[in-house]
Short mmCIF file of C-alpha atoms and ligand atoms in Angstrom, two decimals:
data_model
loop_
_atom_site.label_atom_id
_atom_site.label_comp_id
_atom_site.label_asym_id
_atom_site.label_seq_id
_atom_site.Cartn_x
_atom_site.Cartn_y
_atom_site.Cartn_z
CA MET T 1 -19.99 0.38 -10.32
CA GLN T 2 -17.42 1.51 -12.73
CA ALA T 3 -14.36 2.85 -11.59
CA ALA T 4 -13.40 6.34 -12.31
CA GLN T 5 -10.28 7.05 -15.03
CA GLY T 6 -6.90 6.51 -13.52
CA GLU T 7 -8.62 3.86 -10.68
CA ARG T 8 -9.61 0.03 -10.04
CA LEU T 9 -11.61 -1.24 -7.46
CA GLU T 10 -10.99 -4.80 -6.17
CA VAL T 11 -13.52 -6.16 -3.63
CA LEU T 12 -11.94 -7.06 -0.17
CA LEU T 13 -15.15 -7.46 1.91
CA SER T 14 -18.45 -8.39 -0.05
CA ALA T 15 -21.78 -7.11 0.90
CA GLN T 16 -22.81 -10.49 2.12
CA GLN T 17 -19.60 -10.67 4.36
CA ILE T 18 -20.30 -7.46 5.81
CA ALA T 19 -24.18 -8.08 6.61
CA SER T 20 -23.33 -11.55 8.30
CA ARG T 21 -20.26 -9.74 10.52
CA ILE T 22 -22.71 -6.93 11.28
CA GLN T 23 -25.45 -9.25 12.31
CA ASN T 24 -23.06 -10.72 14.98
CA LEU T 25 -22.13 -7.65 16.26
CA GLY T 26 -25.57 -6.50 16.50
CA LYS T 27 -26.31 -9.59 18.83
CA ARG T 28 -23.50 -8.87 20.89
CA ILE T 29 -24.25 -5.51 21.67
CA THR T 30 -27.90 -6.74 22.53
CA LEU T 31 -26.81 -8.95 24.94
CA ASP T 32 -24.10 -6.55 26.48
CA TYR T 33 -26.57 -3.82 26.96
CA GLN T 34 -29.70 -5.30 28.28
CA ASN T 35 -31.69 -2.78 30.85
CA LYS T 36 -29.13 -0.08 29.81
CA PRO T 37 -30.25 2.91 28.14
CA LEU T 38 -27.94 2.94 25.36
CA ILE T 39 -27.27 5.87 22.54
CA LEU T 40 -25.45 5.29 19.43
CA ILE T 41 -23.35 7.91 18.11
CA GLY T 42 -22.70 7.75 14.30
CA ILE T 43 -19.54 9.72 13.19
CA LEU T 44 -20.33 11.24 9.55
CA LYS T 45 -20.10 10.88 7.25
CA GLY T 46 -18.48 7.48 6.68
CA SER T 47 -20.34 5.52 9.15
CA PHE T 48 -23.84 6.03 7.77
CA ILE T 49 -24.50 3.14 6.10
CA PHE T 50 -22.70 0.69 8.72
CA LEU T 51 -25.15 2.29 11.67
CA ALA T 52 -27.91 1.93 9.45
CA ASP T 53 -27.28 -1.97 9.12
CA LEU T 54 -26.12 -2.14 12.59
CA VAL T 55 -29.28 -0.58 14.48
CA ARG T 56 -31.62 -2.89 12.72
CA TYR T 57 -29.57 -6.19 14.34
CA ILE T 58 -29.91 -4.59 17.73
CA ASP T 59 -32.93 -5.28 19.53
CA LEU T 60 -33.40 -3.03 22.33
CA PRO T 61 -34.63 0.58 22.79
CA ILE T 62 -31.81 2.83 21.49
CA SER T 63 -31.68 6.31 20.44
CA VAL T 64 -29.10 7.44 17.73
CA ASP T 65 -27.40 10.79 17.53
CA PHE T 66 -24.53 12.14 15.03
CA MET T 67 -21.53 13.96 15.10
CA ALA T 68 -19.77 15.33 12.30
CA LEU T 69 -15.97 16.07 12.38
CA SER T 70 -13.73 17.93 9.70
CA SER T 71 -9.97 16.53 9.63
CA TYR T 72 -7.55 18.91 8.12
CA GLY T 73 -5.76 16.17 5.98
CA SER T 74 -5.75 15.72 2.41
CA SER T 75 -8.30 13.00 0.97
CA THR T 76 -6.20 10.13 1.66
CA LYS T 77 -4.17 10.85 4.76
CA SER T 78 -5.72 12.26 8.26
CA SER T 79 -3.68 15.00 10.13
CA GLY T 80 -5.33 14.03 13.08
CA VAL T 81 -6.26 17.77 13.77
CA VAL T 82 -9.97 17.48 14.24
CA ARG T 83 -12.76 20.25 14.16
CA ILE T 84 -16.37 19.52 15.12
CA ILE T 85 -18.58 20.48 12.45
CA LYS T 86 -21.83 18.96 13.98
CA ASP T 87 -21.88 18.34 17.88
CA LEU T 88 -24.78 16.00 19.49
CA ASP T 89 -28.06 17.06 19.54
CA HIS T 90 -29.04 15.58 23.10
CA SER T 91 -27.32 15.08 26.32
CA ILE T 92 -25.92 11.74 26.55
CA GLU T 93 -25.63 12.18 30.75
CA GLY T 94 -26.91 9.03 32.19
CA HIS T 95 -26.73 6.85 29.25
CA HIS T 96 -24.37 4.24 27.90
CA VAL T 97 -22.92 5.80 24.53
CA LEU T 98 -21.63 3.29 21.42
CA VAL T 99 -19.54 5.49 19.24
CA VAL T 100 -20.03 3.99 15.70
CA GLU T 101 -17.25 4.76 13.15
CA ASP T 102 -16.39 3.49 9.69
CA ILE T 103 -12.42 2.92 10.24
CA VAL T 104 -9.79 3.46 12.51
CA ASP T 105 -6.63 4.22 10.79
CA THR T 106 -3.97 6.21 12.72
CA GLY T 107 -6.38 6.28 15.72
CA LEU T 108 -6.18 10.20 16.00
CA THR T 109 -9.88 10.81 15.00
CA LEU T 110 -11.37 8.47 17.54
CA ASN T 111 -8.87 9.12 20.25
CA TYR T 112 -10.39 13.15 19.96
CA ILE T 113 -14.05 11.94 19.64
CA TYR T 114 -13.53 9.43 22.58
CA GLY T 115 -12.17 12.20 25.27
CA HIS T 116 -14.96 14.65 23.96
CA VAL T 117 -17.75 12.10 24.65
CA LYS T 118 -16.45 11.04 27.67
CA SER T 119 -16.27 14.57 29.05
CA ARG T 120 -20.12 14.18 28.48
CA GLY T 121 -21.23 12.71 31.89
CA ALA T 122 -21.92 9.34 29.78
CA LEU T 123 -22.34 6.27 32.27
CA SER T 124 -19.99 4.27 30.03
CA VAL T 125 -18.40 5.02 26.55
CA LYS T 126 -17.55 2.14 24.07
CA ILE T 127 -16.23 2.25 20.31
CA CYS T 128 -17.61 0.10 17.26
CA SER T 129 -15.79 0.53 14.31
CA LEU T 130 -16.47 -1.74 10.92
CA LEU T 131 -12.88 -1.65 9.77
CA ASP T 132 -9.34 -1.34 11.71
CA LYS T 133 -6.10 -0.99 10.20
CA PRO T 134 -3.79 -1.69 12.99
CA ASP T 135 -0.57 -1.42 10.80
CA ARG T 136 -1.20 2.36 10.86
CA ARG T 137 -2.08 3.17 14.33
CA GLN T 138 -0.49 6.33 15.90
CA VAL T 139 -2.38 6.62 19.32
CA ALA T 140 -3.98 3.42 21.10
CA VAL T 141 -7.83 3.79 21.17
CA PRO T 142 -10.00 0.89 22.65
CA LEU T 143 -11.74 -1.06 19.94
CA HIS T 144 -14.63 -2.86 22.22
CA TYR T 145 -16.46 -3.92 18.94
CA LYS T 146 -14.75 -4.59 15.27
CA GLY T 147 -15.92 -5.58 12.39
CA PHE T 148 -12.78 -6.73 10.53
CA GLU T 149 -9.30 -6.31 10.49
CA ILE T 150 -7.53 -5.00 7.27
CA PRO T 151 -4.51 -4.49 5.78
CA ASP T 152 -2.78 -0.99 5.23
CA GLU T 153 -4.81 -0.07 2.19
CA PHE T 154 -6.75 2.73 1.05
CA VAL T 155 -10.51 1.39 0.71
CA VAL T 156 -13.66 2.74 -0.45
CA GLY T 157 -17.45 1.61 -0.28
CA TYR T 158 -20.07 0.93 2.04
CA GLY T 159 -20.06 4.54 3.20
CA LEU T 160 -16.19 5.05 2.84
CA ASP T 161 -15.33 7.49 0.37
CA VAL T 162 -12.53 9.21 -1.33
CA GLY T 163 -12.90 12.87 -2.10
CA GLU T 164 -16.98 11.78 -1.68
CA ARG T 165 -16.97 9.41 -4.32
CA TYR T 166 -17.82 5.62 -3.94
CA ARG T 167 -19.74 6.00 -0.88
CA ASN T 168 -22.76 3.70 -2.37
CA LEU T 169 -20.78 0.82 -3.25
CA PRO T 170 -22.25 -2.30 -1.51
CA ASP T 171 -18.70 -4.02 -0.80
CA VAL T 172 -15.92 -2.57 0.73
CA CYS T 173 -13.10 -2.25 -2.01
CA LYS T 174 -9.39 -1.71 -2.33
CA LEU T 175 -8.99 1.24 -4.37
CA VAL T 176 -5.99 1.04 -6.96
CA ARG T 177 -4.54 4.07 -8.94
CA THR T 178 -3.80 2.80 -12.18
CA ASP T 179 -2.12 5.85 -13.54
CA ALA T 180 0.44 6.44 -10.83
P1 IMP Z 201 -7.89 8.35 11.77
O1 IMP Z 201 -7.89 9.52 12.47
O2 IMP Z 201 -6.23 8.41 10.96
O3 IMP Z 201 -8.05 6.85 12.69
O4 IMP Z 201 -8.88 8.28 10.49
C1 IMP Z 201 -10.07 7.89 10.83
C2 IMP Z 201 -10.70 8.64 9.65
O5 IMP Z 201 -10.02 8.79 8.08
C3 IMP Z 201 -11.87 7.66 9.10
O6 IMP Z 201 -13.02 8.02 9.75
C4 IMP Z 201 -12.14 7.87 7.50
O7 IMP Z 201 -12.96 8.97 7.15
C5 IMP Z 201 -10.52 8.21 7.03
N1 IMP Z 201 -9.99 7.28 6.36
C6 IMP Z 201 -8.98 6.37 7.02
N2 IMP Z 201 -8.57 5.39 6.21
C7 IMP Z 201 -9.55 5.54 5.08
C8 IMP Z 201 -9.69 4.42 3.99
O8 IMP Z 201 -8.97 3.52 3.80
N3 IMP Z 201 -10.83 4.97 3.40
C9 IMP Z 201 -11.58 5.91 3.46
N4 IMP Z 201 -11.37 6.80 4.39
C10 IMP Z 201 -10.38 6.52 5.48
#
């Protein structure tokens, strides 16, 4: 895909690398949740492609729900002030929950979601994130399943955006500003 003017895209993780890592995560989740009622909660919008691929590698009778949040930050910085735009459709009581996120940066968003979901009576709550930027962490969040650790770079593609652009890139790419 052509980058917008003033921007360049550098592939950080190829579609192939991502697919093989997700297959591996799916296998682990399948083993860990044998005979356990499991709900996957995708955090919109960034996790939509990751979740869609991940569930197809989980060989269990799962269900799927979504939450959408807005963060009062700029397009490239998270403020940590989070508001729920779409809450869960169904009760999670009596179920094990796996929260599926695109990326953990400061950890503020997931810290909020983790507390919120834990207060809803699930049997257990675990977190699965495709990407982890550990250098930027402000609050510790338990990452039970992780795709890749990446350096402190702003990335787009495979569901991740900047101002709603580039979500449909098949690779995860570093976004380089060429006009700075
Ligand atoms: P946190 O609250 O700082 O951990 O930020 C988490 C959210 O910020 C993610 O769910 C993304 O929506 C967004 N975010 C953080 N880093 C990036 C990035 O490199 N590219 C795109 N979105 C990002």
